[in-house]
Amino acid sequence: MFDVLIIGGGVSGMSCSLILGSAKNKSFVSDKKIGIFTHQKTSSLQEALFNNAYGIPSGKLGSDLLKESTGQLSATHPQILQIPNEKVLKIEGEFPNFTVITNRSNYNTKMIVIGIGAANTFAIEGLMQYVEPHKKSLPEKQRIQLKNDDHKVAEGIYVIGTLAGWRSQLAIAAGSGAAVATDILTLWNHGIQTHAHDSIR
C-alpha cells in the first residue's frame, strides 16, 4: 500500500515528488511509501525550449529536462519508487483505499496526485465526472481541467499543473506540484503547517 501515488512525470509531478522526498528525515514522513508514474512520452516538455524559466540556463530543451529530472529524483531520493512505461487507465475506490489500474498492473494507495497534461484526450476512468473546460486556456484549444478547490478534487485526490486549471508555464507547474506536496506534508503532520527545505547548515 502506497501512502501517495503521483501520476505524471512532468514538471508538476516531479516537483511534488522532490518536495516530498526532501522531507524524508521528518518523523512523520520516514515511514511513508511514495511512488510516481514517470510516463513522459506525451509531456508538453518534449517540444519545449526554455529561455524564461528561473534557475534554468537559456536554451535548455524540455526533453533533456525530463530525462534529467528522473535521474535527479533517483539520485537524491531513491526511496521514492519510479514506475516507468505504465499508463494509468482507471482509478477505483475512495479515500483512504484507492486502486490505480494501469496497462500492466494494479496499485493500492491512500492518496493520489494527478499531474498529467490538459489535453482533451484525458480518459482516466473514475475521474471523468470531474472533467470541465479549462478556464485559463483559449476555447479553440479545447483544453480541459479537473474540478478542484485549491488543487483538491475529492478526499484523497489532488490535481496539479495545467490539469488543475493553471496556465502552461514551467514555474507555475513546479509551484503547483510543490503546493500540493506541502499540503500532503501538513496532512501527515496532523494538520500542523509544514514544508521542506534543504539547507547547507
GROMACS .gro file of C-alpha atoms in nm:
model
  201
    1MET     CA    1   0.000   0.000   0.000
    2PHE     CA    2   0.137   0.339  -0.105
    3ASP     CA    3   0.072   0.646   0.105
    4VAL     CA    4   0.065   0.855  -0.211
    5LEU     CA    5   0.096   0.781  -0.583
    6ILE     CA    6   0.177   1.064  -0.822
    7ILE     CA    7   0.053   1.022  -1.178
    8GLY     CA    8   0.271   1.207  -1.428
    9GLY     CA    9   0.646   1.261  -1.463
   10GLY     CA   10   0.637   1.616  -1.596
   11VAL     CA   11   0.725   1.937  -1.413
   12SER     CA   12   0.441   1.937  -1.160
   13GLY     CA   13   0.470   1.567  -1.078
   14MET     CA   14   0.847   1.579  -1.038
   15SER     CA   15   0.825   1.895  -0.828
   16CYS     CA   16   0.573   1.726  -0.598
   17SER     CA   17   0.800   1.420  -0.570
   18LEU     CA   18   1.113   1.622  -0.495
   19ILE     CA   19   0.945   1.817  -0.215
   20LEU     CA   20   0.803   1.500  -0.057
   21GLY     CA   21   1.144   1.336  -0.092
   22SER     CA   22   1.319   1.628   0.077
   23ALA     CA   23   1.107   1.569   0.388
   24LYS     CA   24   1.233   1.213   0.432
   25ASN     CA   25   1.405   1.291   0.765
   26LYS     CA   26   1.090   1.425   0.927
   27SER     CA   27   0.947   1.170   1.167
   28PHE     CA   28   0.602   1.179   1.008
   29VAL     CA   29   0.744   1.106   0.660
   30SER     CA   30   1.012   0.845   0.728
   31ASP     CA   31   0.768   0.554   0.712
   32LYS     CA   32   0.569   0.680   0.412
   33LYS     CA   33   0.571   0.490   0.083
   34ILE     CA   34   0.571   0.726  -0.216
   35GLY     CA   35   0.557   0.636  -0.585
   36ILE     CA   36   0.541   0.823  -0.915
   37PHE     CA   37   0.435   0.708  -1.261
   38THR     CA   38   0.706   0.866  -1.478
   39HIS     CA   39   0.544   0.806  -1.817
   40GLN     CA   40   0.663   1.112  -2.014
   41LYS     CA   41   0.607   1.036  -2.382
   42THR     CA   42   0.314   1.277  -2.422
   43SER     CA   43   0.451   1.553  -2.196
   44SER     CA   44   0.438   1.900  -2.349
   45LEU     CA   45   0.800   1.936  -2.241
   46GLN     CA   46   0.905   1.703  -2.522
   47GLU     CA   47   0.886   2.001  -2.763
   48ALA     CA   48   0.972   2.282  -2.519
   49LEU     CA   49   1.266   2.522  -2.527
   50PHE     CA   50   1.334   2.730  -2.215
   51ASN     CA   51   1.466   3.083  -2.225
   52ASN     CA   52   1.249   3.229  -1.948
   53ALA     CA   53   1.249   2.979  -1.660
   54TYR     CA   54   1.407   3.075  -1.328
   55GLY     CA   55   1.721   2.875  -1.248
   56ILE     CA   56   1.737   2.703  -1.587
   57PRO     CA   57   2.000   2.809  -1.842
   58SER     CA   58   1.863   2.967  -2.161
   59GLY     CA   59   1.836   2.723  -2.448
   60LYS     CA   60   1.752   2.426  -2.227
   61LEU     CA   61   1.543   2.165  -2.404
   62GLY     CA   62   1.238   2.032  -2.225
   63SER     CA   63   1.319   1.680  -2.344
   64ASP     CA   64   1.657   1.699  -2.167
   65LEU     CA   65   1.492   1.838  -1.855
   66LEU     CA   66   1.256   1.540  -1.845
   67LYS     CA   67   1.544   1.292  -1.857
   68GLU     CA   68   1.748   1.482  -1.601
   69SER     CA   69   1.457   1.510  -1.358
   70THR     CA   70   1.409   1.134  -1.327
   71GLY     CA   71   1.784   1.097  -1.274
   72GLN     CA   72   1.780   1.371  -1.009
   73LEU     CA   73   1.493   1.201  -0.826
   74SER     CA   74   1.673   0.865  -0.834
   75ALA     CA   75   1.998   1.014  -0.707
   76THR     CA   76   1.860   1.234  -0.431
   77HIS     CA   77   1.552   1.038  -0.322
   78PRO     CA   78   1.590   0.669  -0.410
   79GLN     CA   79   1.322   0.591  -0.150
   80ILE     CA   80   1.060   0.719  -0.397
   81LEU     CA   81   0.961   0.441  -0.635
   82GLN     CA   82   0.962   0.542  -1.000
   83ILE     CA   83   0.719   0.344  -1.216
   84PRO     CA   84   0.810   0.396  -1.584
   85ASN     CA   85   0.630   0.291  -1.901
   86GLU     CA   86   0.289   0.240  -1.743
   87LYS     CA   87  -0.023   0.430  -1.839
   88VAL     CA   88  -0.297   0.482  -1.581
   89LEU     CA   89  -0.633   0.367  -1.715
   90LYS     CA   90  -0.864   0.363  -1.416
   91ILE     CA   91  -0.899   0.465  -1.052
   92GLU     CA   92  -1.130   0.277  -0.818
   93GLY     CA   93  -1.223   0.313  -0.450
   94GLU     CA   94  -1.223   0.607  -0.216
   95PHE     CA   95  -1.001   0.761   0.050
   96PRO     CA   96  -0.800   0.603   0.208
   97ASN     CA   97  -0.813   0.294  -0.011
   98PHE     CA   98  -0.775   0.357  -0.383
   99THR     CA   99  -0.676   0.113  -0.656
  100VAL     CA  100  -0.485   0.257  -0.952
  101ILE     CA  101  -0.513   0.034  -1.259
  102THR     CA  102  -0.256   0.066  -1.537
  103ASN     CA  103  -0.197  -0.112  -1.865
  104ARG     CA  104   0.034  -0.350  -1.679
  105SER     CA  105  -0.059  -0.375  -1.312
  106ASN     CA  106  -0.271  -0.261  -1.015
  107TYR     CA  107  -0.152  -0.048  -0.722
  108ASN     CA  108  -0.315   0.031  -0.388
  109THR     CA  109  -0.270   0.377  -0.241
  110LYS     CA  110  -0.416   0.603   0.026
  111MET     CA  111  -0.385   0.923  -0.182
  112ILE     CA  112  -0.347   1.017  -0.546
  113VAL     CA  113  -0.190   1.323  -0.713
  114ILE     CA  114  -0.268   1.369  -1.084
  115GLY     CA  115  -0.016   1.571  -1.283
  116ILE     CA  116  -0.070   1.488  -1.648
  117GLY     CA  117  -0.149   1.736  -1.925
  118ALA     CA  118  -0.470   1.920  -2.002
  119ALA     CA  119  -0.535   1.767  -2.346
  120ASN     CA  120  -0.896   1.671  -2.415
  121THR     CA  121  -0.780   1.313  -2.472
  122PHE     CA  122  -0.784   1.266  -2.093
  123ALA     CA  123  -0.951   0.931  -2.030
  124ILE     CA  124  -0.882   0.800  -1.680
  125GLU     CA  125  -1.192   0.608  -1.582
  126GLY     CA  126  -1.314   0.705  -1.238
  127LEU     CA  127  -1.219   1.072  -1.285
  128MET     CA  128  -1.427   1.165  -1.589
  129GLN     CA  129  -1.703   1.315  -1.374
  130TYR     CA  130  -1.460   1.590  -1.269
  131VAL     CA  131  -1.365   1.700  -1.623
  132GLU     CA  132  -1.461   2.053  -1.727
  133PRO     CA  133  -1.336   2.308  -1.986
  134HIS     CA  134  -1.005   2.471  -1.896
  135LYS     CA  135  -1.076   2.815  -1.750
  136LYS     CA  136  -0.744   2.976  -1.848
  137SER     CA  137  -0.693   2.832  -2.195
  138LEU     CA  138  -0.824   2.956  -2.530
  139PRO     CA  139  -1.155   2.780  -2.608
  140GLU     CA  140  -1.034   2.675  -2.954
  141LYS     CA  141  -0.757   2.467  -2.793
  142GLN     CA  142  -1.024   2.252  -2.622
  143ARG     CA  143  -0.811   2.201  -2.311
  144ILE     CA  144  -0.969   2.050  -2.001
  145GLN     CA  145  -0.913   2.061  -1.626
  146LEU     CA  146  -1.040   1.869  -1.328
  147LYS     CA  147  -1.283   2.047  -1.097
  148ASN     CA  148  -1.091   2.129  -0.780
  149ASP     CA  149  -1.078   2.353  -0.479
  150ASP     CA  150  -0.718   2.466  -0.427
  151HIS     CA  151  -0.593   2.150  -0.605
  152LYS     CA  152  -0.822   1.915  -0.413
  153VAL     CA  153  -1.057   1.718  -0.640
  154ALA     CA  154  -1.205   1.490  -0.374
  155GLU     CA  155  -1.095   1.343  -0.042
  156GLY     CA  156  -0.753   1.189  -0.109
  157ILE     CA  157  -0.735   1.306  -0.474
  158TYR     CA  158  -0.531   1.610  -0.580
  159VAL     CA  159  -0.464   1.760  -0.924
  160ILE     CA  160  -0.159   1.969  -1.018
  161GLY     CA  161  -0.024   2.169  -1.311
  162THR     CA  162  -0.228   2.254  -1.619
  163LEU     CA  163  -0.485   1.986  -1.534
  164ALA     CA  164  -0.558   2.185  -1.215
  165GLY     CA  165  -0.653   2.484  -1.431
  166TRP     CA  166  -0.319   2.665  -1.437
  167ARG     CA  167  -0.154   2.815  -1.744
  168SER     CA  168   0.123   2.624  -1.916
  169GLN     CA  169   0.440   2.775  -1.764
  170LEU     CA  170   0.719   2.573  -1.608
  171ALA     CA  171   0.736   2.793  -1.298
  172ILE     CA  172   0.360   2.769  -1.242
  173ALA     CA  173   0.360   2.390  -1.285
  174ALA     CA  174   0.652   2.347  -1.046
  175GLY     CA  175   0.482   2.568  -0.788
  176SER     CA  176   0.155   2.380  -0.822
  177GLY     CA  177   0.328   2.047  -0.756
  178ALA     CA  178   0.517   2.194  -0.460
  179ALA     CA  179   0.196   2.340  -0.315
  180VAL     CA  180   0.025   2.001  -0.310
  181ALA     CA  181   0.336   1.835  -0.166
  182THR     CA  182   0.332   2.078   0.127
  183ASP     CA  183  -0.042   2.020   0.173
  184ILE     CA  184   0.027   1.646   0.197
  185LEU     CA  185   0.313   1.704   0.441
  186THR     CA  186   0.080   1.916   0.655
  187LEU     CA  187  -0.181   1.640   0.647
  188TRP     CA  188   0.080   1.382   0.751
  189ASN     CA  189   0.190   1.619   1.028
  190HIS     CA  190  -0.159   1.605   1.186
  191GLY     CA  191  -0.266   1.935   1.033
  192ILE     CA  192   0.031   2.138   1.157
  193GLN     CA  193   0.153   2.362   0.874
  194THR     CA  194   0.482   2.232   0.737
  195HIS     CA  195   0.711   2.234   0.436
  196ALA     CA  196   1.054   2.101   0.339
  197HIS     CA  197   1.370   2.299   0.272
  198ASP     CA  198   1.715   2.154   0.212
  199SER     CA  199   1.991   2.361   0.373
  200ILE     CA  200   2.370   2.388   0.378
  201ARG     CA  201   2.356   2.431   0.760
   0.00000   0.00000   0.00000
